[in-house]
PDB file of C-alpha atoms and ligand atoms in Angstrom:
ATOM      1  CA  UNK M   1       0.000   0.000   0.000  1.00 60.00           C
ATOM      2  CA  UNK M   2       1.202   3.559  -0.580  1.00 76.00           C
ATOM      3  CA  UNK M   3       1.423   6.099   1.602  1.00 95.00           C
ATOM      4  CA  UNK M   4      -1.503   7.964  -0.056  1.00 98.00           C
ATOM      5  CA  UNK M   5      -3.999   6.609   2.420  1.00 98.00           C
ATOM      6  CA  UNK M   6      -3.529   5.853   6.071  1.00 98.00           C
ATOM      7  CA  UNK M   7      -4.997   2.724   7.183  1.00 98.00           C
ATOM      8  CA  UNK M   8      -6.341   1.902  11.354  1.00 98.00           C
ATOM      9  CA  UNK M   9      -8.618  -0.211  13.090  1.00 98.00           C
ATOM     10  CA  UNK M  10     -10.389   0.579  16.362  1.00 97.00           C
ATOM     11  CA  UNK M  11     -12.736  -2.405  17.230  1.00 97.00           C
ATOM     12  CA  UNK M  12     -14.730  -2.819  14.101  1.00 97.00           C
ATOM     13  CA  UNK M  13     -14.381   0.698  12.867  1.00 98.00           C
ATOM     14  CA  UNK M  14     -12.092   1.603  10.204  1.00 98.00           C
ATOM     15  CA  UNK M  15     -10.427   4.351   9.526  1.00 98.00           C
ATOM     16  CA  UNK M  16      -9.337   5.541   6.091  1.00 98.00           C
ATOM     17  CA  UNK M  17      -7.814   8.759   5.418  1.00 98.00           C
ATOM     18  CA  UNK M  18      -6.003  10.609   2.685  1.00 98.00           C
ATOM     19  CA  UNK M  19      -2.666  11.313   3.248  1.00 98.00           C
ATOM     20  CA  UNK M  20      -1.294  14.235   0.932  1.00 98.00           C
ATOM     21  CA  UNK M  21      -1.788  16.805   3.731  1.00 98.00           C
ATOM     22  CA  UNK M  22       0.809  19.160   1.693  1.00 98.00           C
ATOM     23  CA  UNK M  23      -1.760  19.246  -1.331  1.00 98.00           C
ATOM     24  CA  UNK M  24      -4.967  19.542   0.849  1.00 98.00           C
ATOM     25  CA  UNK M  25      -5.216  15.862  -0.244  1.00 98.00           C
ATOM     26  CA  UNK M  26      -5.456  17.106  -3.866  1.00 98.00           C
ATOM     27  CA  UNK M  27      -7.452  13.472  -5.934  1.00 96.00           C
ATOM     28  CA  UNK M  28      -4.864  12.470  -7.562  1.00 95.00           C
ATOM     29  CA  UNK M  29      -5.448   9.428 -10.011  1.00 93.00           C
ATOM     30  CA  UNK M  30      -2.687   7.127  -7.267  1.00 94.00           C
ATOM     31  CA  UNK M  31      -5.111   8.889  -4.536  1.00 96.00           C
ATOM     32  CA  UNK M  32      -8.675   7.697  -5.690  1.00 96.00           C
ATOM     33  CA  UNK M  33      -6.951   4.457  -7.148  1.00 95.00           C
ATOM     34  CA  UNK M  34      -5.413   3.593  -3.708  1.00 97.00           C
ATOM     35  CA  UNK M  35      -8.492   4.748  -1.639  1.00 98.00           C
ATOM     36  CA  UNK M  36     -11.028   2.647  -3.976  1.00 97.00           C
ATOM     37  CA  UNK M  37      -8.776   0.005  -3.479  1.00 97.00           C
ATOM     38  CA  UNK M  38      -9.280   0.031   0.369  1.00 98.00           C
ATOM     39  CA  UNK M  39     -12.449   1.026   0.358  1.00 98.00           C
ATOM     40  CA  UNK M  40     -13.312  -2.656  -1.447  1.00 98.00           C
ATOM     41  CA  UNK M  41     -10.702  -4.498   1.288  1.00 98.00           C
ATOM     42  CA  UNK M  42     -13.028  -2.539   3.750  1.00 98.00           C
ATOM     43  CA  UNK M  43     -16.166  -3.342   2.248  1.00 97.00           C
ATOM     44  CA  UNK M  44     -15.374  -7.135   2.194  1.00 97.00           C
ATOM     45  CA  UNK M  45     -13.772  -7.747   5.317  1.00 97.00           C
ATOM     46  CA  UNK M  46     -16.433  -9.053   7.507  1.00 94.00           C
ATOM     47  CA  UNK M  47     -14.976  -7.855  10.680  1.00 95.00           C
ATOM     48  CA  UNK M  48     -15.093  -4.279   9.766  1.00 97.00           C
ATOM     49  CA  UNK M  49     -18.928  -3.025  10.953  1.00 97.00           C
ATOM     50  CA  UNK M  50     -18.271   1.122   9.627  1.00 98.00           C
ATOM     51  CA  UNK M  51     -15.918   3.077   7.550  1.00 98.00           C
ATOM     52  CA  UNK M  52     -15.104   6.551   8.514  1.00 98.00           C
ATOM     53  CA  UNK M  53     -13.208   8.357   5.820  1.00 98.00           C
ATOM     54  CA  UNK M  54     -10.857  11.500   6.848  1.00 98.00           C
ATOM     55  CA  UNK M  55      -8.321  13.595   5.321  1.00 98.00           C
ATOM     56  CA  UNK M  56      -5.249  14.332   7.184  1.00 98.00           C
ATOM     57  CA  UNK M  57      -3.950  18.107   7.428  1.00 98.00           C
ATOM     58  CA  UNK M  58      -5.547  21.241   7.008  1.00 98.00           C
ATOM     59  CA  UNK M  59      -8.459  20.298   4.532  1.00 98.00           C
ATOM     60  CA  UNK M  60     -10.480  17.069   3.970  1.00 98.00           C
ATOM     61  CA  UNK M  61      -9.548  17.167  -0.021  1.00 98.00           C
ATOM     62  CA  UNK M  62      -9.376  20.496  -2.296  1.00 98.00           C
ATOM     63  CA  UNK M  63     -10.907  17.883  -4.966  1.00 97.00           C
ATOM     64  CA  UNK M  64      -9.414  16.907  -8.117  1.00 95.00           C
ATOM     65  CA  UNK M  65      -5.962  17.657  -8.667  1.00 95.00           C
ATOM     66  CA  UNK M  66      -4.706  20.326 -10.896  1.00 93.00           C
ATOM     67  CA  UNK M  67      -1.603  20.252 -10.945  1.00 92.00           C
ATOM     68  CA  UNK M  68      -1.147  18.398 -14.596  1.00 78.00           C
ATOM     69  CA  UNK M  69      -4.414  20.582 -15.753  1.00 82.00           C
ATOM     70  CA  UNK M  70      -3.535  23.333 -18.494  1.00 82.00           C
ATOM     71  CA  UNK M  71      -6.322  25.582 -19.744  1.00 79.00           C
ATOM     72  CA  UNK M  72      -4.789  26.416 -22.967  1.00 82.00           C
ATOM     73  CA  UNK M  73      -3.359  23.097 -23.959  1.00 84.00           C
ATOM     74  CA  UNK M  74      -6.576  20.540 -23.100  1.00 80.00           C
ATOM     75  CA  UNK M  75      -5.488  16.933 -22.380  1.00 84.00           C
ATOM     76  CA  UNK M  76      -7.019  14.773 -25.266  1.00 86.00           C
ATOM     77  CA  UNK M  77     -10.661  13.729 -25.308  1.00 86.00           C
ATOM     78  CA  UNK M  78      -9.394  10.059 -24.868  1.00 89.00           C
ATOM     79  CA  UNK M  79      -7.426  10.721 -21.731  1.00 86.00           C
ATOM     80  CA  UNK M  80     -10.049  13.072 -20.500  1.00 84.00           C
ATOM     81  CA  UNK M  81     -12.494  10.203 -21.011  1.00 87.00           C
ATOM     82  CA  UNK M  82     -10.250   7.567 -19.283  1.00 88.00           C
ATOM     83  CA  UNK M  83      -9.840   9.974 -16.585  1.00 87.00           C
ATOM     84  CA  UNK M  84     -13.896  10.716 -16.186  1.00 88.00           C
ATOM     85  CA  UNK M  85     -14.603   7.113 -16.446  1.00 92.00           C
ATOM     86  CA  UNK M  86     -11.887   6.121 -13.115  1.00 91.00           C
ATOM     87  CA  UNK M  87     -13.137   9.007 -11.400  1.00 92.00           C
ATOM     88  CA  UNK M  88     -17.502   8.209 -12.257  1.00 95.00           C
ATOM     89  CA  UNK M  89     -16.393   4.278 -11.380  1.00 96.00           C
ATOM     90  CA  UNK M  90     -15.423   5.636  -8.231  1.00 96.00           C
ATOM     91  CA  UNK M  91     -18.461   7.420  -7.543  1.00 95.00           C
ATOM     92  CA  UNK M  92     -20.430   4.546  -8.081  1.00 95.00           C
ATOM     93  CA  UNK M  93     -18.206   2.208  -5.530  1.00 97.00           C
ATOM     94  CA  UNK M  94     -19.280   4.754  -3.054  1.00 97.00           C
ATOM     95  CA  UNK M  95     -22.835   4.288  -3.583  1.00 93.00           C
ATOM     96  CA  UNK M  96     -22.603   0.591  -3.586  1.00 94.00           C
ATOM     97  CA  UNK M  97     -20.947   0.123  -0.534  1.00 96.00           C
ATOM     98  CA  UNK M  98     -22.467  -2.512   1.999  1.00 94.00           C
ATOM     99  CA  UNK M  99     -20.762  -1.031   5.000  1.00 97.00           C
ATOM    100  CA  UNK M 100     -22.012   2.145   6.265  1.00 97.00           C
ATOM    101  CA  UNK M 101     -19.608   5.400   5.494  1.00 98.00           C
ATOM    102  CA  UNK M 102     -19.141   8.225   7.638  1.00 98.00           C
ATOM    103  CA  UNK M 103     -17.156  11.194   6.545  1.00 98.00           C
ATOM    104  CA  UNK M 104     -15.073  13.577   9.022  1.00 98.00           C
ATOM    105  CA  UNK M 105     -14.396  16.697   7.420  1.00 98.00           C
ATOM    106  CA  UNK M 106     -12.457  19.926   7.706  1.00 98.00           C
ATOM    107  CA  UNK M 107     -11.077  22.791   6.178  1.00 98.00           C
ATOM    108  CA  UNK M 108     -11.833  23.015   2.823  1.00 98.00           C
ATOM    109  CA  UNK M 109     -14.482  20.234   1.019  1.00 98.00           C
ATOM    110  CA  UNK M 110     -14.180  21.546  -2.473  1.00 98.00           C
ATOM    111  CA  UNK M 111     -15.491  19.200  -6.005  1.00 98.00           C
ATOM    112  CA  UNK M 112     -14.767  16.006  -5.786  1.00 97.00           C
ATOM    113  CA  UNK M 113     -13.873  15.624  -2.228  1.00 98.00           C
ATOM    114  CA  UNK M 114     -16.988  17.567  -1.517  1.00 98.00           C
ATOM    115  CA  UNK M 115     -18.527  14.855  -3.722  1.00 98.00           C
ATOM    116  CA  UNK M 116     -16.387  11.763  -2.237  1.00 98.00           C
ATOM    117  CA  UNK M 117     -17.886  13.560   1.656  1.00 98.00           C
ATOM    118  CA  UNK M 118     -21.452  14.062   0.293  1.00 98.00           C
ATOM    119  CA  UNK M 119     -21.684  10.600  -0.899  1.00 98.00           C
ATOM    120  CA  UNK M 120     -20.818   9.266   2.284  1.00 98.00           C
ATOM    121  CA  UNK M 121     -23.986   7.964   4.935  1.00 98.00           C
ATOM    122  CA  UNK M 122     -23.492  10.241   7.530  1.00 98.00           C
ATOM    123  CA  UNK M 123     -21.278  13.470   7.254  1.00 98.00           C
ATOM    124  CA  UNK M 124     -19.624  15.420  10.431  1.00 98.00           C
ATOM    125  CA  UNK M 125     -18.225  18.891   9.596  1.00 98.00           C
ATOM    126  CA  UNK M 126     -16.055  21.377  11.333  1.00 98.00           C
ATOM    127  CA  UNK M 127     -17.501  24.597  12.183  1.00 98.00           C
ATOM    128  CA  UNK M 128     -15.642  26.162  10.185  1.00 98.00           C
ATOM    129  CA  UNK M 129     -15.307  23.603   7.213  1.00 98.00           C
ATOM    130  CA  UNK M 130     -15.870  25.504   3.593  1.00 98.00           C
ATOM    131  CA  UNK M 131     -17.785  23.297   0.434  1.00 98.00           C
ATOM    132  CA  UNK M 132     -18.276  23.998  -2.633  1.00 98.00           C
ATOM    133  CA  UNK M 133     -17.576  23.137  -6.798  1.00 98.00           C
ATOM    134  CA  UNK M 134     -14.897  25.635  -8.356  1.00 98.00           C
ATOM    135  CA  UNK M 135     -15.395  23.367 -11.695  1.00 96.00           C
ATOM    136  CA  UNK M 136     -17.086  25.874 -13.778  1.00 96.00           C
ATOM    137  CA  UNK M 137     -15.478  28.743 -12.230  1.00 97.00           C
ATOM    138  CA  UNK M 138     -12.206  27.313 -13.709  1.00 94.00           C
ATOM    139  CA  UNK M 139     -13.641  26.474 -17.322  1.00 92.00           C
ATOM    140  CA  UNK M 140     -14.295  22.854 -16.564  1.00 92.00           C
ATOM    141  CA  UNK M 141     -17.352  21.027 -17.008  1.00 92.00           C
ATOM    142  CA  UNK M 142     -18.922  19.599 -13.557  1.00 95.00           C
ATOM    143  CA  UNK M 143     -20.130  16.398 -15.078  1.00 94.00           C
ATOM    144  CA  UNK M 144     -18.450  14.273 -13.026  1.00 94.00           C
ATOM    145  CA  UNK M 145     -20.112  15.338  -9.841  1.00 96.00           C
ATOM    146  CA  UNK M 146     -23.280  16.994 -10.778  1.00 97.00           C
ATOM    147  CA  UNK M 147     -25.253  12.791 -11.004  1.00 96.00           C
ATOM    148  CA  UNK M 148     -24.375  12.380  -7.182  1.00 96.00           C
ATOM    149  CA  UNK M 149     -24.942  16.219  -6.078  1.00 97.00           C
ATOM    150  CA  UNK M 150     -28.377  16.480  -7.855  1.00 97.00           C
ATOM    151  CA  UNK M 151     -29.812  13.325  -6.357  1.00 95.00           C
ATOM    152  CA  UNK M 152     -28.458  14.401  -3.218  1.00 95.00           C
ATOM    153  CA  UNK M 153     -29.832  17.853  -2.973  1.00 97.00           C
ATOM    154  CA  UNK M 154     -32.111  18.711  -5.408  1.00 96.00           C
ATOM    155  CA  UNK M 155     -31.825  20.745  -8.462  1.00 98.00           C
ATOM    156  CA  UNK M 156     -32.069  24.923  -7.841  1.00 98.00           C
ATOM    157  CA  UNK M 157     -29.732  24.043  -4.800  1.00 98.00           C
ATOM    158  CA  UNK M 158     -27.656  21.623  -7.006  1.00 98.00           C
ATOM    159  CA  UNK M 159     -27.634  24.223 -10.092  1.00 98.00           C
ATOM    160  CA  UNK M 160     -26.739  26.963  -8.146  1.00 98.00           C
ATOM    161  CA  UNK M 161     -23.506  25.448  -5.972  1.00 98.00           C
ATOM    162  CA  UNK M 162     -22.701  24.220  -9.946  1.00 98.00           C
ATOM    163  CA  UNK M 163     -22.578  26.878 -11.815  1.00 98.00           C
ATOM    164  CA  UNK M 164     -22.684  30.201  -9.601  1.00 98.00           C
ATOM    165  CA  UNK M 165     -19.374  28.290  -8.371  1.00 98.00           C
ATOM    166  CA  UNK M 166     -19.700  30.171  -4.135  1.00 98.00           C
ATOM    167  CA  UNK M 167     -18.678  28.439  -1.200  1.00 98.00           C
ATOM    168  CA  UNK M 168     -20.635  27.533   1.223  1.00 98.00           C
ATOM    169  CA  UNK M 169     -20.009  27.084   5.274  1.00 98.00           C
ATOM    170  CA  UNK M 170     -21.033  24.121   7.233  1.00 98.00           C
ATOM    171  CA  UNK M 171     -24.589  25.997   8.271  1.00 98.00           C
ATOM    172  CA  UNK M 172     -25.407  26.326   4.548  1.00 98.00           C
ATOM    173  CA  UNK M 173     -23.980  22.832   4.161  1.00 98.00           C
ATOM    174  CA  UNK M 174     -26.264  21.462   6.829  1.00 98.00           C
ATOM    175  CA  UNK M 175     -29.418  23.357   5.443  1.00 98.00           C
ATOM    176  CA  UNK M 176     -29.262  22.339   2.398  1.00 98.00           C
ATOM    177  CA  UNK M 177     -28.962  18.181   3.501  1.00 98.00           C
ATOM    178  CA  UNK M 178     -24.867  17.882   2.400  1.00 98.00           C
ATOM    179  CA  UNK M 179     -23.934  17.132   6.170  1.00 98.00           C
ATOM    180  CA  UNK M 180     -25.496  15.361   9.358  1.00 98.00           C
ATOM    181  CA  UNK M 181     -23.766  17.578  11.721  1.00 98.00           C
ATOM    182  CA  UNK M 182     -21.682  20.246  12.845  1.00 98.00           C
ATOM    183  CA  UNK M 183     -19.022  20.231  15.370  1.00 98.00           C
ATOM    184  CA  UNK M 184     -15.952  22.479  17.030  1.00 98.00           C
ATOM    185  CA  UNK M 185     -13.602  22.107  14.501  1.00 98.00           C
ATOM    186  CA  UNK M 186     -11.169  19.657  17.241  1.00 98.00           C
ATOM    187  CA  UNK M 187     -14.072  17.261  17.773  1.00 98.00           C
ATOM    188  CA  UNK M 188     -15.255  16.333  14.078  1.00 98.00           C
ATOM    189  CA  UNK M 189     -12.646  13.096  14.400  1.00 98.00           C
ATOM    190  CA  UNK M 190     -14.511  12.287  18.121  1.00 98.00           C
ATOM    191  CA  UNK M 191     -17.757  13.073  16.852  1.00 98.00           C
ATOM    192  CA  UNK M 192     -17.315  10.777  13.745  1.00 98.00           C
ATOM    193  CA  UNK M 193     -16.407   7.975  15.928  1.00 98.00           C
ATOM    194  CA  UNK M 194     -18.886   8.142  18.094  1.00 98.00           C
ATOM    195  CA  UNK M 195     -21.433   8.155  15.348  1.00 98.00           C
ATOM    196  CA  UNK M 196     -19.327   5.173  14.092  1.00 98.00           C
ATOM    197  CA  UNK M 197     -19.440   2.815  17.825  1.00 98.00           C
ATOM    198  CA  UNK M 198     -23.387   3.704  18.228  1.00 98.00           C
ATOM    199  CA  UNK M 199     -23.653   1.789  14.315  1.00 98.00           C
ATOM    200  CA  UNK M 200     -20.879  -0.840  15.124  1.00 97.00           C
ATOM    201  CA  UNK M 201     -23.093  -1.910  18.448  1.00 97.00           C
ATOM    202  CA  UNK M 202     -26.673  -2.582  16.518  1.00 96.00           C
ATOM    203  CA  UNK M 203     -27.442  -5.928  14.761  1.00 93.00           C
ATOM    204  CA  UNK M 204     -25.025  -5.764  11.508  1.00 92.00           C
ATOM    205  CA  UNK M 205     -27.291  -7.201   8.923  1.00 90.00           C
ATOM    206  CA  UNK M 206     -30.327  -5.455   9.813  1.00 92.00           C
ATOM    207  CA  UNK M 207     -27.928  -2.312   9.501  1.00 94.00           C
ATOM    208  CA  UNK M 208     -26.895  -3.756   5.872  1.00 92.00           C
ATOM    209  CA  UNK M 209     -30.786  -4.339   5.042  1.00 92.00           C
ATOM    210  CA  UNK M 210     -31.737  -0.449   5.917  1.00 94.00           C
ATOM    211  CA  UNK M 211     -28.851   0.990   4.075  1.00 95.00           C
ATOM    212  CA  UNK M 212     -29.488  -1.132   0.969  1.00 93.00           C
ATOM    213  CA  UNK M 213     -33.555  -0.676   1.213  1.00 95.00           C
ATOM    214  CA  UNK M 214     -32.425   3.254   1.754  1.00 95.00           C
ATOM    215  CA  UNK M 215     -29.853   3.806  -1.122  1.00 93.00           C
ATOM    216  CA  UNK M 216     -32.376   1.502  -3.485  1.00 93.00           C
ATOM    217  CA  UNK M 217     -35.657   3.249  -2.708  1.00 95.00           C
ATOM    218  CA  UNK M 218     -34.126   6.408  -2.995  1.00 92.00           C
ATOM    219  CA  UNK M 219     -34.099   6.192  -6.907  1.00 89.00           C
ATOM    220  CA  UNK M 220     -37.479   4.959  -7.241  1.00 94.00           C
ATOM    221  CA  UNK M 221     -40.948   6.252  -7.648  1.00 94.00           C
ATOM    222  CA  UNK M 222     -42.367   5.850  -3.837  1.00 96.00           C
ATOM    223  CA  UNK M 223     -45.105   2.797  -5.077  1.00 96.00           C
ATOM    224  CA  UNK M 224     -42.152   0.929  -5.973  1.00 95.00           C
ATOM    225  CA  UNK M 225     -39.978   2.207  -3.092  1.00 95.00           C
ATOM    226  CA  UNK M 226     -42.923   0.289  -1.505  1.00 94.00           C
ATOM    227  CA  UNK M 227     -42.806  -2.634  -3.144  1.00 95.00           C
ATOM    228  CA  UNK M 228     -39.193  -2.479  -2.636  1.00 94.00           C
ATOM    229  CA  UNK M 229     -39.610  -1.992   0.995  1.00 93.00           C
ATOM    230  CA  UNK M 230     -41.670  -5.236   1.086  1.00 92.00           C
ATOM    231  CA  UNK M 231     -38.962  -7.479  -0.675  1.00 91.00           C
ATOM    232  CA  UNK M 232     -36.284  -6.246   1.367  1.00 91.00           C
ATOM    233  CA  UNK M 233     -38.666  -6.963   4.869  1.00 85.00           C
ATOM    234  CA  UNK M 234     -38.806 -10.768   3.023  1.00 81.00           C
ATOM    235  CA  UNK M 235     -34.829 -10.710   2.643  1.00 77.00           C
ATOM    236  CA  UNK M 236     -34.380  -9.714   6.445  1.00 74.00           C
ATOM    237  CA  UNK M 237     -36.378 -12.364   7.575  1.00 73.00           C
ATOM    238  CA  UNK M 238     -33.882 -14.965   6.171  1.00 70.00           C
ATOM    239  CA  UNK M 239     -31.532 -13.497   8.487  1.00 65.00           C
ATOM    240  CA  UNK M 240     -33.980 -13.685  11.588  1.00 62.00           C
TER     241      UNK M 240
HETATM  242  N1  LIG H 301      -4.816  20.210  -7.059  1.00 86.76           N
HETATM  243  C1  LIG H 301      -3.481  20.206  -6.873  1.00 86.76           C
HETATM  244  N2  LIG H 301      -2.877  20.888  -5.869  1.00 86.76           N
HETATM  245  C2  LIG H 301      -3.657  21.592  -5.026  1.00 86.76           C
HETATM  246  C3  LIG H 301      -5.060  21.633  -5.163  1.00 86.76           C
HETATM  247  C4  LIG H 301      -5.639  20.897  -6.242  1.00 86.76           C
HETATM  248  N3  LIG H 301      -6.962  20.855  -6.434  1.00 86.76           N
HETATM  249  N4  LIG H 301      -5.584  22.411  -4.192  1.00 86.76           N
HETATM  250  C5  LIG H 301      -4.520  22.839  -3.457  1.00 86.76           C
HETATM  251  N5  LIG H 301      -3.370  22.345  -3.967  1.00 86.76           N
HETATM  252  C6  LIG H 301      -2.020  22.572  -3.476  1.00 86.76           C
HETATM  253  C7  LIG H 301      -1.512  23.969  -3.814  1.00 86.76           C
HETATM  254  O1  LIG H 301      -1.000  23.999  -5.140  1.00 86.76           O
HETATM  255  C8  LIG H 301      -0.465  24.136  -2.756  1.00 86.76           C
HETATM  256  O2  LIG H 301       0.691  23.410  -3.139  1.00 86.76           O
HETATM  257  P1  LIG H 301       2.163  24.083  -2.989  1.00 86.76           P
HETATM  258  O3  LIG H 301       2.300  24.402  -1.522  1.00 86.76           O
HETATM  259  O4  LIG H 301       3.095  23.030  -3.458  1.00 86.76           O
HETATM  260  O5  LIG H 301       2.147  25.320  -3.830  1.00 86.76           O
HETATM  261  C9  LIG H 301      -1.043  23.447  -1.549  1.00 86.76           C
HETATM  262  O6  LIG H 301      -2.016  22.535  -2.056  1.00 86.76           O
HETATM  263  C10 LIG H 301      -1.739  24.373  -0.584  1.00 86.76           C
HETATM  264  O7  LIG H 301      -2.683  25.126  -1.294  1.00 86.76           O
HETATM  265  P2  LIG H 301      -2.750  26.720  -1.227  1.00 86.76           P
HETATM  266  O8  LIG H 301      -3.449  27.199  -2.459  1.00 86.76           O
HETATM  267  O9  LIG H 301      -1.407  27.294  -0.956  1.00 86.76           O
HETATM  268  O10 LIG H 301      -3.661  26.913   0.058  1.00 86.76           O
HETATM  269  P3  LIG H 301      -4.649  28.133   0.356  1.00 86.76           P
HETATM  270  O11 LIG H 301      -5.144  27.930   1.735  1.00 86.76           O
HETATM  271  O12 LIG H 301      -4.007  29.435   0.023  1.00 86.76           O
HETATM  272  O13 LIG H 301      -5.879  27.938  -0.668  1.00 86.76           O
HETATM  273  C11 LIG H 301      -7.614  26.681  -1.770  1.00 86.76           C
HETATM  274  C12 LIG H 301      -6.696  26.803  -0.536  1.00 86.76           C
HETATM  275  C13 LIG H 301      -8.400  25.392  -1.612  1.00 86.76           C
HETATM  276  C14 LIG H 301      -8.554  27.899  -1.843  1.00 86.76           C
HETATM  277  C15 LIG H 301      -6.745  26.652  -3.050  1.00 86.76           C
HETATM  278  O14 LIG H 301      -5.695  25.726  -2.847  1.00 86.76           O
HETATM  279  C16 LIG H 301      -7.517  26.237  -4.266  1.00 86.76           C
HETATM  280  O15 LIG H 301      -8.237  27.034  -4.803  1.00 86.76           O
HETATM  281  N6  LIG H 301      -7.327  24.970  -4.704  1.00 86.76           N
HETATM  282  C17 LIG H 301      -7.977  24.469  -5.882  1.00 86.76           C
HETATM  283  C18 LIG H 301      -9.384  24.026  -5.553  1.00 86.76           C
HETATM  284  C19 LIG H 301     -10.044  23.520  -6.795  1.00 86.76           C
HETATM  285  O16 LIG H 301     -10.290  24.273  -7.717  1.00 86.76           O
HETATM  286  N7  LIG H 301     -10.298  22.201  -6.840  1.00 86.76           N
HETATM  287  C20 LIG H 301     -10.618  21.526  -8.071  1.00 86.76           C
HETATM  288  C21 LIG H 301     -12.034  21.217  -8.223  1.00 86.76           C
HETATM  289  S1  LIG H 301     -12.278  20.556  -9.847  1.00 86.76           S
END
């Protein structure tokens, strides 16, 4: 494993973090490629109950990285779509996760780390943690995060973080759905795991069966949400 993500257990909580403090954990391809990665070890390992995902440093992540991005001199299409198609793969791990996510952030949440924190189950913020999606601001196209942001928050809310590209603080954040909960800035990591140890002590399966009825029923029109809800109850009572 690199040293791009940090790796701990406490109990059956574990922790994953991003570890390019010096970038404000800037997504670097190695970055998401090496946190996917643990996310599935995570997600199969039956011992581990929650994931709570941090960044280390100043800032949860200042989203993608930029560093290799030239205005004038666009990478070509196919790289660009090789690049969108890692990054939207990774989007849809996050979704599809079995094992509940919390994310701990601080500092700045900005694009995709605001997306990567906003996809997440449960989301504990810093009082004085900043969000928001410089994309179009900078010329690019916010395709890759607009799916996830719309379904999360709806679209004049979604549209206007988009494309009038201001940040938002954690009270903004919180009103608008983005975030469970705000915290003094020292206590998101405390907060997070005690979020974490109140899921880790409930029945794990019937903790897998909400998630999964939640995440599905989500997408669908509420008489099949309902139908849904009804196939799931059957699924849970093989594990009764
Ligand atoms: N990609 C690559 N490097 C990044 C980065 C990114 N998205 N965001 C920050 N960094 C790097 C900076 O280049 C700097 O590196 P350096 O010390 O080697 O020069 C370091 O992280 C610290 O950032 P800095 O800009 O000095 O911190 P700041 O507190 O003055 O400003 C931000 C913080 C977040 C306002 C500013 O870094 C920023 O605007 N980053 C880009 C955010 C963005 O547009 N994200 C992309 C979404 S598509």
């Amino acid at each position: 494993m690199s040293d791009l993500i940090l790796v701990r257990n406490q109990g059956a909580i574990r922790f994953i973090s991003m570890n390019r403090p010096d970038k404000l954990n800037a997504m670097s391809e190695s970055l998401v490629d090496d946190l996917a990665r643990e996310l599935h070890v995570a997600d199969d390992d039956q011992g581990v109950a929650v994931i709570v995902i941090t960044g280390e440093g100043r800032a949860f992540s200042a989203g993608a990285d930029l560093s290799d991005w030239d205005a004038d001199n666009p990478a070509p299409a196919r790289e660009v779509a090789a690049g969108l198609t890692r990054v939207m793969g990774f989007y849809g791990q996050l979704v599809a996760m079995n094992t509940p996510l919390i994310a701990a952030v601080q500092g700045y949440v900005l694009g995709g780390g605001c997306n990567l924190a906003i996809s997440c189950d449960l989301v504990v913020a810093g009082q004085s943690a900043i969000f928001g999606y410089p994309e179009v601001r900078l010329g690019l196209a916010a395709t890759g995060v607009t799916p996830t942001l719309v379904h999360q928050i709806g679209r004049k809310a979604a549209f206007e973080l988009l494309t009038l590209c201001d940040n938002i603080d954690a009270e903004k954040a919180l009103a608008l759905g983005m975030i469970n909960r705000i915290v003094a800035d020292d206590q998101v990591l405390s907060e997070a795991t005690k979020m974490a140890e109140q899921l880790a002590s409930f029945n794990a399966d019937a903790l897998w069966l909400t998630k999964q009825t939640l995440r599905r029923a989500a997408d669908l029109p509420l008489g099949k949400a309902i139908e849904l809800g009804l196939d799931m109850g059957f699924t849970a009572k093989m594990y009764q």
